[in-house]
PDB file of C-alpha atoms in Angstrom:
ATOM      1  CA  MET A   4     -15.916 -34.281  18.580  1.00 53.00           C
ATOM      2  CA  ASN A   5     -17.115 -30.772  18.013  1.00 69.00           C
ATOM      3  CA  ASP A   6     -16.889 -29.014  14.567  1.00 94.00           C
ATOM      4  CA  VAL A   7     -14.856 -26.404  15.919  1.00 97.00           C
ATOM      5  CA  SER A   8     -12.351 -26.340  18.367  1.00 97.00           C
ATOM      6  CA  ILE A   9     -10.515 -23.047  19.659  1.00 98.00           C
ATOM      7  CA  SER A  10      -7.788 -23.226  22.364  1.00 98.00           C
ATOM      8  CA  ILE A  11      -5.845 -20.089  23.709  1.00 98.00           C
ATOM      9  CA  GLN A  12      -3.225 -21.891  26.273  1.00 98.00           C
ATOM     10  CA  GLU A  13       0.135 -21.510  27.515  1.00 98.00           C
ATOM     11  CA  HIS A  14       1.309 -25.115  27.455  1.00 98.00           C
ATOM     12  CA  ASP A  15       2.520 -26.736  24.330  1.00 98.00           C
ATOM     13  CA  PHE A  16       0.419 -29.406  22.186  1.00 98.00           C
ATOM     14  CA  ASN A  17       1.118 -32.157  20.099  1.00 98.00           C
ATOM     15  CA  PHE A  18       0.464 -31.210  16.523  1.00 97.00           C
ATOM     16  CA  ALA A  19       0.001 -34.916  15.446  1.00 97.00           C
ATOM     17  CA  ASP A  20      -2.407 -35.789  17.974  1.00 98.00           C
ATOM     18  CA  GLU A  21      -4.641 -32.458  17.212  1.00 98.00           C
ATOM     19  CA  LEU A  22      -4.469 -33.352  13.757  1.00 97.00           C
ATOM     20  CA  GLU A  23      -5.584 -37.214  14.310  1.00 97.00           C
ATOM     21  CA  LYS A  24      -8.395 -35.623  16.124  1.00 97.00           C
ATOM     22  CA  LEU A  25      -9.750 -33.650  13.263  1.00 97.00           C
ATOM     23  CA  GLU A  26      -9.498 -37.043  10.933  1.00 97.00           C
ATOM     24  CA  GLN A  27     -11.195 -39.320  13.810  1.00 96.00           C
ATOM     25  CA  ASP A  28     -14.558 -40.680  12.517  1.00 96.00           C
ATOM     26  CA  ASN A  29     -14.673 -38.016   9.785  1.00 96.00           C
ATOM     27  CA  GLN A  30     -15.167 -40.133   6.784  1.00 96.00           C
ATOM     28  CA  GLN A  31     -16.852 -37.196   4.456  1.00 96.00           C
ATOM     29  CA  ASP A  32     -13.925 -34.748   4.462  1.00 97.00           C
ATOM     30  CA  GLY A  33     -11.106 -35.934   1.881  1.00 97.00           C
ATOM     31  CA  ALA A  34      -8.617 -32.725   2.764  1.00 98.00           C
ATOM     32  CA  VAL A  35      -6.965 -31.924   6.037  1.00 98.00           C
ATOM     33  CA  VAL A  36      -4.889 -28.440   5.632  1.00 98.00           C
ATOM     34  CA  SER A  37      -2.791 -27.248   8.606  1.00 98.00           C
ATOM     35  CA  PHE A  38      -0.752 -24.426   9.543  1.00 98.00           C
ATOM     36  CA  LEU A  39       1.916 -24.422  12.414  1.00 98.00           C
ATOM     37  CA  GLY A  40       3.757 -21.091  13.436  1.00 98.00           C
ATOM     38  CA  ARG A  41       6.584 -21.436  15.526  1.00 97.00           C
ATOM     39  CA  VAL A  42       9.320 -19.224  16.993  1.00 96.00           C
ATOM     40  CA  ARG A  43      12.258 -18.256  14.584  1.00 94.00           C
ATOM     41  CA  ASN A  44      15.637 -17.421  15.914  1.00 93.00           C
ATOM     42  CA  LYS A  45      16.099 -14.183  13.605  1.00 90.00           C
ATOM     43  CA  ASN A  46      13.749 -11.224  13.198  1.00 86.00           C
ATOM     44  CA  LEU A  47      14.894  -8.275  11.184  1.00 82.00           C
ATOM     45  CA  GLY A  48      18.674  -9.265  11.272  1.00 82.00           C
ATOM     46  CA  GLN A  49      18.463  -9.502  15.091  1.00 87.00           C
ATOM     47  CA  GLN A  50      18.959 -12.569  17.355  1.00 92.00           C
ATOM     48  CA  VAL A  51      16.044 -13.515  18.944  1.00 93.00           C
ATOM     49  CA  THR A  52      16.234 -15.473  22.416  1.00 93.00           C
ATOM     50  CA  ALA A  53      12.110 -15.790  23.288  1.00 96.00           C
ATOM     51  CA  LEU A  54       9.070 -14.211  22.337  1.00 97.00           C
ATOM     52  CA  PHE A  55       6.258 -13.454  25.234  1.00 97.00           C
ATOM     53  CA  LEU A  56       3.011 -13.444  23.925  1.00 98.00           C
ATOM     54  CA  GLU A  57      -0.167 -11.207  25.816  1.00 98.00           C
ATOM     55  CA  HIS A  58      -3.550 -11.472  24.835  1.00 98.00           C
ATOM     56  CA  TYR A  59      -6.821  -9.829  25.795  1.00 98.00           C
ATOM     57  CA  PRO A  60      -8.739 -13.017  27.554  1.00 95.00           C
ATOM     58  CA  GLN A  61     -12.410 -11.970  27.561  1.00 94.00           C
ATOM     59  CA  MET A  62     -12.092 -10.895  23.853  1.00 98.00           C
ATOM     60  CA  THR A  63      -9.342 -13.363  21.743  1.00 98.00           C
ATOM     61  CA  GLU A  64     -11.777 -16.731  21.764  1.00 97.00           C
ATOM     62  CA  LYS A  65     -14.738 -14.510  20.383  1.00 97.00           C
ATOM     63  CA  SER A  66     -12.827 -12.707  17.690  1.00 98.00           C
ATOM     64  CA  LEU A  67     -11.482 -16.033  16.767  1.00 98.00           C
ATOM     65  CA  GLN A  68     -14.812 -17.659  16.301  1.00 98.00           C
ATOM     66  CA  GLN A  69     -15.753 -14.688  14.415  1.00 98.00           C
ATOM     67  CA  ILE A  70     -13.273 -15.364  11.841  1.00 98.00           C
ATOM     68  CA  VAL A  71     -13.977 -18.994  11.898  1.00 98.00           C
ATOM     69  CA  GLN A  72     -17.881 -18.566  11.270  1.00 98.00           C
ATOM     70  CA  ARG A  73     -17.136 -16.160   8.275  1.00 98.00           C
ATOM     71  CA  ALA A  74     -14.801 -19.038   6.928  1.00 98.00           C
ATOM     72  CA  GLN A  75     -17.659 -21.285   7.217  1.00 97.00           C
ATOM     73  CA  GLN A  76     -20.038 -18.711   5.140  1.00 98.00           C
ATOM     74  CA  ARG A  77     -17.481 -19.019   2.633  1.00 97.00           C
ATOM     75  CA  TRP A  78     -16.481 -22.524   2.177  1.00 98.00           C
ATOM     76  CA  GLN A  79     -17.763 -26.041   2.714  1.00 97.00           C
ATOM     77  CA  LEU A  80     -15.817 -26.640   5.753  1.00 98.00           C
ATOM     78  CA  GLY A  81     -15.827 -29.765   8.056  1.00 98.00           C
ATOM     79  CA  ARG A  82     -13.814 -29.855  11.224  1.00 98.00           C
ATOM     80  CA  ILE A  83     -11.484 -26.527  12.221  1.00 98.00           C
ATOM     81  CA  CYS A  84      -8.564 -26.498  15.150  1.00 98.00           C
ATOM     82  CA  ILE A  85      -6.828 -23.353  16.207  1.00 98.00           C
ATOM     83  CA  ILE A  86      -4.910 -23.399  19.072  1.00 98.00           C
ATOM     84  CA  HIS A  87      -2.458 -19.893  19.852  1.00 98.00           C
ATOM     85  CA  ARG A  88      -0.293 -20.176  22.818  1.00 98.00           C
ATOM     86  CA  VAL A  89       0.493 -17.209  24.914  1.00 98.00           C
ATOM     87  CA  GLY A  90       3.151 -16.548  27.685  1.00 98.00           C
ATOM     88  CA  LEU A  91       6.619 -17.071  27.322  1.00 98.00           C
ATOM     89  CA  LEU A  92       8.040 -18.910  24.364  1.00 98.00           C
ATOM     90  CA  ALA A  93      11.472 -20.035  23.386  1.00 97.00           C
ATOM     91  CA  VAL A  94      12.854 -20.451  20.208  1.00 96.00           C
ATOM     92  CA  GLY A  95      11.625 -23.142  17.792  1.00 96.00           C
ATOM     93  CA  GLU A  96       8.203 -23.273  20.205  1.00 98.00           C
ATOM     94  CA  LYS A  97       4.973 -23.500  18.569  1.00 98.00           C
ATOM     95  CA  ILE A  98       2.897 -20.570  18.767  1.00 98.00           C
ATOM     96  CA  VAL A  99      -0.105 -21.231  16.495  1.00 98.00           C
ATOM     97  CA  MET A 100      -1.958 -24.209  14.499  1.00 98.00           C
ATOM     98  CA  VAL A 101      -5.018 -23.677  12.644  1.00 98.00           C
ATOM     99  CA  ALA A 102      -5.907 -26.900  10.568  1.00 98.00           C
ATOM    100  CA  VAL A 103      -9.272 -27.210   8.371  1.00 98.00           C
ATOM    101  CA  THR A 104     -10.659 -30.627   6.877  1.00 98.00           C
ATOM    102  CA  SER A 105     -13.058 -30.452   4.218  1.00 98.00           C
ATOM    103  CA  GLN A 106     -14.282 -32.729   1.116  1.00 97.00           C
ATOM    104  CA  HIS A 107     -12.294 -31.392  -0.957  1.00 94.00           C
ATOM    105  CA  ARG A 108      -8.586 -29.701  -0.882  1.00 97.00           C
ATOM    106  CA  SER A 109      -9.066 -26.404  -2.187  1.00 98.00           C
ATOM    107  CA  ASP A 110     -11.772 -25.077   0.364  1.00 98.00           C
ATOM    108  CA  ALA A 111      -9.301 -26.481   2.870  1.00 98.00           C
ATOM    109  CA  PHE A 112      -6.264 -24.470   1.505  1.00 98.00           C
ATOM    110  CA  GLU A 113      -8.237 -21.227   1.286  1.00 98.00           C
ATOM    111  CA  ALA A 114      -9.933 -21.664   4.662  1.00 98.00           C
ATOM    112  CA  THR A 115      -6.507 -22.393   6.407  1.00 98.00           C
ATOM    113  CA  GLN A 116      -5.013 -19.207   5.089  1.00 98.00           C
ATOM    114  CA  PHE A 117      -8.113 -17.118   5.215  1.00 98.00           C
ATOM    115  CA  ILE A 118      -8.216 -18.018   9.030  1.00 98.00           C
ATOM    116  CA  MET A 119      -4.673 -16.985   9.637  1.00 98.00           C
ATOM    117  CA  ASP A 120      -4.698 -13.879   7.673  1.00 97.00           C
ATOM    118  CA  PHE A 121      -7.490 -12.560   9.820  1.00 97.00           C
ATOM    119  CA  LEU A 122      -6.146 -13.981  12.693  1.00 98.00           C
ATOM    120  CA  LYS A 123      -2.904 -11.646  12.190  1.00 97.00           C
ATOM    121  CA  VAL A 124      -4.840  -8.733  11.867  1.00 95.00           C
ATOM    122  CA  GLU A 125      -7.995  -9.023  14.243  1.00 96.00           C
ATOM    123  CA  ALA A 126      -7.446 -11.560  16.944  1.00 98.00           C
ATOM    124  CA  PRO A 127      -5.893  -9.243  20.263  1.00 98.00           C
ATOM    125  CA  PHE A 128      -2.483 -11.089  20.461  1.00 98.00           C
ATOM    126  CA  TRP A 129       0.647  -9.269  20.912  1.00 98.00           C
ATOM    127  CA  LYS A 130       4.188 -10.205  20.369  1.00 97.00           C
ATOM    128  CA  LYS A 131       7.246  -8.980  22.774  1.00 97.00           C
ATOM    129  CA  GLU A 132      10.366 -10.100  21.271  1.00 95.00           C
ATOM    130  CA  VAL A 133      13.337 -10.799  23.579  1.00 94.00           C
ATOM    131  CA  CYS A 134      16.525 -10.335  22.306  1.00 91.00           C
ATOM    132  CA  GLU A 135      20.008 -10.057  23.923  1.00 87.00           C
ATOM    133  CA  GLU A 136      19.594  -5.874  23.416  1.00 87.00           C
ATOM    134  CA  GLY A 137      16.551  -6.348  25.500  1.00 92.00           C
ATOM    135  CA  GLU A 138      12.969  -6.387  24.694  1.00 94.00           C
ATOM    136  CA  LYS A 139      10.726  -4.696  22.232  1.00 94.00           C
ATOM    137  CA  TRP A 140       7.024  -4.868  21.211  1.00 96.00           C
ATOM    138  CA  LEU A 141       6.568  -6.094  17.669  1.00 95.00           C
ATOM    139  CA  SER A 142       4.957  -3.750  15.211  1.00 92.00           C
ATOM    140  CA  PRO A 143       2.201  -4.895  12.416  1.00 90.00           C
ATOM    141  CA  ASN A 144       3.401  -5.925   9.496  1.00 87.00           C
ATOM    142  CA  GLN A 145       1.932  -4.257   6.303  1.00 91.00           C
ATOM    143  CA  THR A 146       2.470  -7.335   4.026  1.00 92.00           C
ATOM    144  CA  ASP A 147      -0.070  -8.875   7.183  1.00 92.00           C
ATOM    145  CA  VAL A 148      -2.323  -5.998   6.529  1.00 91.00           C
ATOM    146  CA  ASP A 149      -2.608  -6.395   2.439  1.00 92.00           C
ATOM    147  CA  LYS A 150      -3.142 -10.250   2.468  1.00 93.00           C
ATOM    148  CA  ALA A 151      -6.118  -9.666   4.948  1.00 93.00           C
ATOM    149  CA  ALA A 152      -7.238  -7.249   2.424  1.00 93.00           C
ATOM    150  CA  GLN A 153      -6.959  -9.241  -0.141  1.00 94.00           C
ATOM    151  CA  TRP A 154      -9.944 -11.839   0.713  1.00 94.00           C
TER     152      TRP A 154
ATOM    153  CA  MET B  23     -18.982   3.944  35.369  1.00 95.00           C
ATOM    154  CA  ILE B  24     -17.269   1.875  32.847  1.00 97.00           C
ATOM    155  CA  LYS B  25     -14.369   0.039  32.863  1.00 97.00           C
ATOM    156  CA  VAL B  26     -11.184   0.358  30.518  1.00 98.00           C
ATOM    157  CA  SER B  27      -8.716  -1.723  29.903  1.00 98.00           C
ATOM    158  CA  PHE B  28      -5.174  -1.194  28.451  1.00 98.00           C
ATOM    159  CA  PHE B  29      -2.594  -3.845  26.620  1.00 98.00           C
ATOM    160  CA  ALA B  30       0.713  -4.665  25.589  1.00 98.00           C
ATOM    161  CA  ALA B  31       2.825  -1.736  25.073  1.00 97.00           C
ATOM    162  CA  LEU B  32       0.102   1.324  25.549  1.00 97.00           C
ATOM    163  CA  ARG B  33      -0.399  -0.978  29.089  1.00 97.00           C
ATOM    164  CA  GLU B  34       3.229  -0.388  29.804  1.00 97.00           C
ATOM    165  CA  GLN B  35       3.469   3.388  28.646  1.00 96.00           C
ATOM    166  CA  LEU B  36       0.530   4.282  30.801  1.00 97.00           C
ATOM    167  CA  ASN B  37       1.745   2.023  33.911  1.00 97.00           C
ATOM    168  CA  CYS B  38      -1.848   0.963  34.006  1.00 98.00           C
ATOM    169  CA  SER B  39      -3.707  -2.287  32.968  1.00 98.00           C
ATOM    170  CA  GLU B  40      -7.423  -1.004  34.127  1.00 97.00           C
ATOM    171  CA  LEU B  41      -9.357   1.655  35.551  1.00 97.00           C
ATOM    172  CA  ASN B  42     -12.896   2.218  36.440  1.00 97.00           C
ATOM    173  CA  LEU B  43     -14.059   5.861  34.518  1.00 96.00           C
ATOM    174  CA  ASP B  44     -16.739   7.440  36.646  1.00 95.00           C
ATOM    175  CA  ILE B  45     -18.130   9.384  33.724  1.00 94.00           C
ATOM    176  CA  ALA B  46     -21.560  10.808  32.256  1.00 95.00           C
ATOM    177  CA  LEU B  47     -22.640   8.364  29.433  1.00 95.00           C
ATOM    178  CA  PRO B  48     -23.414   7.931  26.531  1.00 96.00           C
ATOM    179  CA  LEU B  49     -20.075   9.443  24.666  1.00 97.00           C
ATOM    180  CA  THR B  50     -18.306   8.055  21.507  1.00 98.00           C
ATOM    181  CA  VAL B  51     -14.715   6.365  22.065  1.00 98.00           C
ATOM    182  CA  ALA B  52     -12.869   9.547  21.122  1.00 97.00           C
ATOM    183  CA  GLN B  53     -14.612  11.528  23.923  1.00 97.00           C
ATOM    184  CA  VAL B  54     -13.389   8.440  26.415  1.00 97.00           C
ATOM    185  CA  LYS B  55     -10.134   9.175  25.155  1.00 97.00           C
ATOM    186  CA  ALA B  56     -10.439  12.744  25.719  1.00 96.00           C
ATOM    187  CA  ALA B  57     -11.553  12.099  29.081  1.00 97.00           C
ATOM    188  CA  LEU B  58      -8.689   9.739  29.908  1.00 97.00           C
ATOM    189  CA  ILE B  59      -6.452  12.493  28.820  1.00 97.00           C
ATOM    190  CA  SER B  60      -8.334  15.290  30.766  1.00 95.00           C
ATOM    191  CA  GLN B  61      -7.774  13.515  33.683  1.00 95.00           C
ATOM    192  CA  GLN B  62      -4.014  12.104  33.148  1.00 96.00           C
ATOM    193  CA  PRO B  63      -2.490  14.479  30.735  1.00 97.00           C
ATOM    194  CA  GLN B  64       1.015  12.604  30.346  1.00 97.00           C
ATOM    195  CA  TRP B  65      -1.022  10.260  28.561  1.00 97.00           C
ATOM    196  CA  ALA B  66      -1.816  12.458  25.460  1.00 97.00           C
ATOM    197  CA  GLY B  67       1.078  11.045  23.251  1.00 95.00           C
ATOM    198  CA  SER B  68      -0.106   7.467  23.864  1.00 95.00           C
ATOM    199  CA  PHE B  69      -4.369   8.259  22.736  1.00 94.00           C
ATOM    200  CA  ASN B  70      -3.356  10.563  20.006  1.00 89.00           C
ATOM    201  CA  ASN B  71      -1.669   7.822  18.322  1.00 89.00           C
ATOM    202  CA  VAL B  72      -3.549   7.290  15.112  1.00 88.00           C
ATOM    203  CA  LEU B  73      -2.723   3.221  15.083  1.00 91.00           C
ATOM    204  CA  LEU B  74      -4.305   3.022  18.597  1.00 96.00           C
ATOM    205  CA  LEU B  75      -7.280   0.189  18.309  1.00 97.00           C
ATOM    206  CA  SER B  76     -10.394   0.284  20.482  1.00 97.00           C
ATOM    207  CA  ALA B  77     -12.863  -2.211  21.663  1.00 98.00           C
ATOM    208  CA  VAL B  78     -16.040  -1.986  23.694  1.00 98.00           C
ATOM    209  CA  ASN B  79     -17.555  -5.123  25.049  1.00 98.00           C
ATOM    210  CA  HIS B  80     -14.894  -7.254  23.190  1.00 97.00           C
ATOM    211  CA  GLN B  81     -15.752  -6.175  19.984  1.00 96.00           C
ATOM    212  CA  MET B  82     -13.401  -3.834  17.752  1.00 96.00           C
ATOM    213  CA  VAL B  83     -14.837  -0.427  16.907  1.00 97.00           C
ATOM    214  CA  ASP B  84     -14.196   3.127  15.691  1.00 96.00           C
ATOM    215  CA  ASP B  85     -13.815   6.456  17.488  1.00 96.00           C
ATOM    216  CA  LYS B  86     -17.616   7.368  16.843  1.00 97.00           C
ATOM    217  CA  TYR B  87     -19.008   4.100  18.617  1.00 98.00           C
ATOM    218  CA  ASN B  88     -21.129   4.727  21.541  1.00 98.00           C
ATOM    219  CA  VAL B  89     -20.106   3.696  24.640  1.00 98.00           C
ATOM    220  CA  ASN B  90     -22.706   3.192  27.371  1.00 97.00           C
ATOM    221  CA  ASP B  91     -22.773   2.885  31.173  1.00 97.00           C
ATOM    222  CA  GLY B  92     -21.478  -0.544  32.154  1.00 97.00           C
ATOM    223  CA  ASP B  93     -19.793  -1.203  29.197  1.00 98.00           C
ATOM    224  CA  GLN B  94     -15.983  -2.656  29.029  1.00 98.00           C
ATOM    225  CA  VAL B  95     -13.910  -0.386  26.933  1.00 98.00           C
ATOM    226  CA  ALA B  96     -10.262  -1.533  25.872  1.00 98.00           C
ATOM    227  CA  PHE B  97      -7.476   0.537  24.215  1.00 98.00           C
ATOM    228  CA  PHE B  98      -4.478  -1.475  22.604  1.00 98.00           C
ATOM    229  CA  PRO B  99      -1.809  -1.117  19.924  1.00 97.00           C
ATOM    230  CA  PRO B 100      -2.240  -3.008  16.620  1.00 96.00           C
ATOM    231  CA  VAL B 101      -2.255  -6.679  17.148  1.00 97.00           C
ATOM    232  CA  THR B 102       0.872  -8.683  16.074  1.00 97.00           C
ATOM    233  CA  GLY B 103      -0.149 -12.453  17.188  1.00 96.00           C
ATOM    234  CA  GLY B 104       0.267 -15.494  14.698  1.00 95.00           C
TER     235      GLY B 104
END
């Protein structure tokens, strides 16, 4: 398997299968760290029924590749998987998965967080929240900006 | 000629997802914004938003970046994926 797998897709994915792919025929990496982001039922005190995810197709994958390259320069990494869904997603559905393998855990932990932190502020995705009251584009979160700036 | 695309809340505000801008180049990104506003004055409020992000050929750039003939320019709000 390729060391880096990036997928932007409308359809769901199987988290366990994706982790299995990272481990298959991979005897050198002792650490696998993964993050899964899902649609939660409340945001800023409001009940959410769904999220709509828009992206900039020609730019999204390139932007994620650049984030991965920066992570690879910084840490000793084995395989990397990023899956980000787009389109209409109901509460509880998976939005994003980032998983990293490495020989040792600290590189895998840090790289996973690094990739998520920069995905949040650089990758051209936009969330529109669907509530009973209507639809609303989400504003960026200052905490996310600060987290990326810490690296 | 450059192709200009708009995304998310900006696309909805402008009621436009993309257009071709036939204009003398090179221009900076700031000058491209000014040209769009001069063609569509009602867009001024959206383009004067300091948080607006710009990309040229699928790479984020700042207002001083030079745009050349054939470039693909995009404007969009701060990203909120993940």
